[in-house]
Coordinates of C-alpha atoms in Angstrom, one line a residue:
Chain A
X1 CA 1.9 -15.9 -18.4
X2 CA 4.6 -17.5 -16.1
X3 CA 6.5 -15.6 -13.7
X4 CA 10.6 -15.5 -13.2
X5 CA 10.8 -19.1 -11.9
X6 CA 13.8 -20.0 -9.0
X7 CA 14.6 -22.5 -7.5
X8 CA 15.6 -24.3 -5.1
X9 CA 13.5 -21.9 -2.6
X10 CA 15.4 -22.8 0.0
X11 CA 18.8 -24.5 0.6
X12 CA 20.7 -25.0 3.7
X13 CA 24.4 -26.3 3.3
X14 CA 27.5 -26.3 5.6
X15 CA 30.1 -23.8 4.7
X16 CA 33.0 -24.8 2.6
X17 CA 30.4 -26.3 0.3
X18 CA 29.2 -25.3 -2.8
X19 CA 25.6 -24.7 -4.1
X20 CA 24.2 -23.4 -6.9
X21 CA 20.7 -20.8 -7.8
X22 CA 18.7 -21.7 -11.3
X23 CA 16.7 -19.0 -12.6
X24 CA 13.8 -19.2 -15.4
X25 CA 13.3 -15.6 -16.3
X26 CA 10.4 -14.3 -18.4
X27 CA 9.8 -15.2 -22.3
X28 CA 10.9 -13.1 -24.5
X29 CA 12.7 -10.7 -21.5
X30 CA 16.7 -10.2 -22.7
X31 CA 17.8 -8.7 -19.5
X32 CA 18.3 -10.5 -16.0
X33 CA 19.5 -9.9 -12.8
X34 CA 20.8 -11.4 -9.8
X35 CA 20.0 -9.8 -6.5
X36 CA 21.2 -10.6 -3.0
X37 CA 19.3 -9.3 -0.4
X38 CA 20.6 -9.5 3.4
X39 CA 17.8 -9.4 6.4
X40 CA 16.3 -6.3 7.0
X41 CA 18.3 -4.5 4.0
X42 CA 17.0 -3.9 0.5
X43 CA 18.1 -6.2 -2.6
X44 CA 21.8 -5.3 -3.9
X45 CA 22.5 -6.0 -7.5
X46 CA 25.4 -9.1 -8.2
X47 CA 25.2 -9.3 -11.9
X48 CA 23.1 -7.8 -15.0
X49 CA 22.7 -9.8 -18.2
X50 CA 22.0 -8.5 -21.2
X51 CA 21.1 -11.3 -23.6
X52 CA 24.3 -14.3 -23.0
X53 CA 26.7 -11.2 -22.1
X54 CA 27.3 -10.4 -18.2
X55 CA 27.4 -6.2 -18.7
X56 CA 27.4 -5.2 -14.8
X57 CA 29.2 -7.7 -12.9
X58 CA 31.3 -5.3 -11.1
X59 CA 29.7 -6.6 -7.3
X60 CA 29.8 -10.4 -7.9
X61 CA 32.8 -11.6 -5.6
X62 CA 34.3 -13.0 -8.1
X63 CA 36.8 -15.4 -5.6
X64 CA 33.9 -17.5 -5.1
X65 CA 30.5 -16.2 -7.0
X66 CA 30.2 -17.0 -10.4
X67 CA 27.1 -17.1 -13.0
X68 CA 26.4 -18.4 -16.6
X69 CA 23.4 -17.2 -18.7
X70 CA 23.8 -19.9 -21.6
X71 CA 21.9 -19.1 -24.6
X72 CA 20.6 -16.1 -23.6
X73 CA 17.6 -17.7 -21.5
X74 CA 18.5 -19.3 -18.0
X75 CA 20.6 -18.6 -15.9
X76 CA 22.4 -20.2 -13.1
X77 CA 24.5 -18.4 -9.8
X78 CA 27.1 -20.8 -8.3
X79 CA 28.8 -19.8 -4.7
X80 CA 32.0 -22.1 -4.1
X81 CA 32.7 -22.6 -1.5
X82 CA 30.3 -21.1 0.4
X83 CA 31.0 -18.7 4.0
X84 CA 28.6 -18.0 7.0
X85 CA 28.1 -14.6 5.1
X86 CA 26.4 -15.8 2.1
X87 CA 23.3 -16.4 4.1
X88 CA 20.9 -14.3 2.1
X89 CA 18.0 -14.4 -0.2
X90 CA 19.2 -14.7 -4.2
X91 CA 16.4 -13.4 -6.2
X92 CA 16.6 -13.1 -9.4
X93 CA 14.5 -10.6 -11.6
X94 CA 13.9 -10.1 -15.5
X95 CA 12.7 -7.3 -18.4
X96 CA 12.6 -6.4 -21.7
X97 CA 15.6 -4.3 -22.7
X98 CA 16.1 -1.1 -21.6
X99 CA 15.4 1.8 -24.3
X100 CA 16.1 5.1 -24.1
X101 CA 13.5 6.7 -21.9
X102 CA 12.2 3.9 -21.0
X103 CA 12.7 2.9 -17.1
X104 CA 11.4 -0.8 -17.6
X105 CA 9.8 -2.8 -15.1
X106 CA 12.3 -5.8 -13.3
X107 CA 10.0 -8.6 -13.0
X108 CA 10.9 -10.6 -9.2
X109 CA 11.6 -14.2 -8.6
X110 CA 10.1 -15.3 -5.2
X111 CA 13.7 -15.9 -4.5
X112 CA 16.1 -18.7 -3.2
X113 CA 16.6 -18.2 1.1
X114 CA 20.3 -19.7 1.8
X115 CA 21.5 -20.5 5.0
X116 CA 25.2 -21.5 5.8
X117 CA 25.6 -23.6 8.6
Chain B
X1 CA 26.6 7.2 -6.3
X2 CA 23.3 6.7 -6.4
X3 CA 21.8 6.0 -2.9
X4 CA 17.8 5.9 -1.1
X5 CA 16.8 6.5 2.1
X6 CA 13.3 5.7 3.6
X7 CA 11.9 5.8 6.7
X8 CA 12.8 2.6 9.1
X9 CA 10.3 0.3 10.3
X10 CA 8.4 -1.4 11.3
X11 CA 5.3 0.5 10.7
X12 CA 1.7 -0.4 12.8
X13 CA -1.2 0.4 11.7
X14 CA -5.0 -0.1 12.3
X15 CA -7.3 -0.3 9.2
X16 CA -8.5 2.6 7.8
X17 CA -5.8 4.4 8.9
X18 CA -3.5 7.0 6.8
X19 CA -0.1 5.6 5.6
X20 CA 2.8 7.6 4.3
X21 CA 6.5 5.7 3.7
X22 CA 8.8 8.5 3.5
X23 CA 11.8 8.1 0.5
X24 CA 14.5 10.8 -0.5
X25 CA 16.6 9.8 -3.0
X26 CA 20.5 10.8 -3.9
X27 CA 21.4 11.2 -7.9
X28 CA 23.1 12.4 -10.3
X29 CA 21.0 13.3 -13.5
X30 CA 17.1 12.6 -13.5
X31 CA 16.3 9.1 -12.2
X32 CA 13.3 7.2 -12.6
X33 CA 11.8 6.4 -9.0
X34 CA 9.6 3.3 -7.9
X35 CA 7.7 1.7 -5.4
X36 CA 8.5 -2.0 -5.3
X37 CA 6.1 -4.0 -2.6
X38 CA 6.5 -7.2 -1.3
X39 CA 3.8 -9.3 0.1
X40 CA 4.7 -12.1 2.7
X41 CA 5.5 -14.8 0.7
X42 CA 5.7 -13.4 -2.9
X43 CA 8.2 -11.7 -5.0
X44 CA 8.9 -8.2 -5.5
X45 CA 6.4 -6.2 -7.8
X46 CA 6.3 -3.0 -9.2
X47 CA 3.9 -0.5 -6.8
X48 CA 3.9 2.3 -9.1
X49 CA 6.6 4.9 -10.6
X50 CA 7.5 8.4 -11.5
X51 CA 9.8 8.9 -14.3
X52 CA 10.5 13.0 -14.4
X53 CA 9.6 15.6 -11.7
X54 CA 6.2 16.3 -10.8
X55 CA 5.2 12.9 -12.3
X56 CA 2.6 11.2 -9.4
X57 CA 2.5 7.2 -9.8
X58 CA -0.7 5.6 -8.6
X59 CA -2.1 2.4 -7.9
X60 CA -4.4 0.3 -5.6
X61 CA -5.1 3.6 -3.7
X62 CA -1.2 4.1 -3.2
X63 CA 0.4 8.0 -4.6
X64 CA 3.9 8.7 -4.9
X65 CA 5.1 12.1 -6.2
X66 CA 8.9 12.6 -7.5
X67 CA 9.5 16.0 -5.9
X68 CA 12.8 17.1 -7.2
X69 CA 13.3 20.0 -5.2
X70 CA 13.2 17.9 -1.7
X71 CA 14.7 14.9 -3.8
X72 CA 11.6 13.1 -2.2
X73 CA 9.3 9.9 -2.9
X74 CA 6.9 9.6 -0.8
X75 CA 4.4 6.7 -0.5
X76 CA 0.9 7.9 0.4
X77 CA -2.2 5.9 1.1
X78 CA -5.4 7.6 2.8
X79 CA -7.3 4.1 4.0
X80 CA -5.1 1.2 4.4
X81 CA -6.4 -2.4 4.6
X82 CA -5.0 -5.7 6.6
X83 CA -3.9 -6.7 2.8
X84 CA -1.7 -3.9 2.3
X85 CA 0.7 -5.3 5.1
X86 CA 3.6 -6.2 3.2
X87 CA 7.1 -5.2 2.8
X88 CA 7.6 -1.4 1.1
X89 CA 10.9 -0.7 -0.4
X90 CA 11.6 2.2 -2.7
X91 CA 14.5 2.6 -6.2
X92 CA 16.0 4.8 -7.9
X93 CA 16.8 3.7 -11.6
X94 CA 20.0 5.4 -13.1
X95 CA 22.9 3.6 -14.2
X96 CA 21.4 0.6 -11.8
X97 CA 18.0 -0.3 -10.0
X98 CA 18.9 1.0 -6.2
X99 CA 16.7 0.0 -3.2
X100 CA 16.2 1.6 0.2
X101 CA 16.4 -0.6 3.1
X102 CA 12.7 -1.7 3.1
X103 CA 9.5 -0.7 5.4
X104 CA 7.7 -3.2 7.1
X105 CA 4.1 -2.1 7.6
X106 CA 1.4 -3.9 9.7
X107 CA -1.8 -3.5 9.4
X108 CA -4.4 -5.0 11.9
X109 CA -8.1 -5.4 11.8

């Protein structure tokens, strides 16, 4: 079975510019998640789909991040434009829906490593 | 809010050795508490979790017991090996999935 699927792995850009994360989660997983993780720190949630509809987006900085999850399946997280401070690995993560006692396992992207020049 | 603590890194360690990650959580309510790992190279995975008190999660020779009157999470492993040096970071599941800062443990031959 094929793991959460990212790309690109890495990406360097100048600031100012924009650039854009794909992510392939699992089949048949409803729920994803964007992380960002800083170096040295642990990963900080962005954004939590549930099926096409964004239901935790209240730590995406919304001036400049933004993210689509089209039809429910992939999903893409845009930066524009992009500042010194955005250097940080974007994983992204899926699982089955959460049920009611049910803690679910988030299945880990190998992650995309951005650097801002 | 929600919040974890472990212990800072990086950790050294020669094989064999005993390994213990400490983890103390903040919550309201009764969270569900993992271990995520991270080898060099790969993506997180799941280690092992507890979801109520007194629960131990195991795996691959790795114990964690939620402990709810020290709010603790301890990762435990009596014999480490050079493939157990990865990247150790502990969660809390309640409204979200909240990592600790990560532990960086070494292990040399």
């Amino acid at each position: 079975e094929a793991g959460v699927v990212q790309s690109p792995r890495y990406k360097i850009i100048e600031k100012k510019q924009p650039v854009a994360f794909w992510c392939n989660p699992i089949s048949g997983h409803n729920t994803l998640y964007w992380y960002l993780q800083n170096l040295g720190q642990g990963p900080e949630l962005l954004i939590r789909y549930e099926n096409e509809e964004a239901v935790d987006d209240s730590q995406l900085p919304k001036d400049r991040f933004s993210a689509e999850r089209l039809k429910g399946v992939d999903s893409t997280l845009k930066i524009q434009p992009a500042e010194l401070g955005d250097s940080a690995v974007y994983l992204c993560a899926s699982s089955l829906t959460r049920t009611s006692g049910d803690p679910g396992e988030l299945f880990f992207g190998e992650g995309s490593r951005l650097t801002v020049l | 809010g929600d919040s974890v603590t472990q212990m800072e890194g990086p950790v050294t360690l020669s094989e064999e050795a005993f390994l213990t990650i400490n983890c103390t959580y903040t919550a309201t309510g009764y969270p569900s508490l993992f271990w995520y790992v991270q080898y060099p190279g790969e993506g997180l995975q799941l280690l092992l979790k507890a979801t109520k008190a007194d629960d131990k999660g195991s795996n691959k020779g790795f114990e964690a017991t939620y402990r709810k009157e020290t709010t603790s999470f301890h990762l435990e492993k009596g014999s480490v090996q050079v493939s157990d040096s990865a990247v150790y970071f502990c969660a809390l599941l309640g409204y979200k999935l909240s990592f600790g800062a990560g532990t960086t443990v070494t292990v040399r031959a």
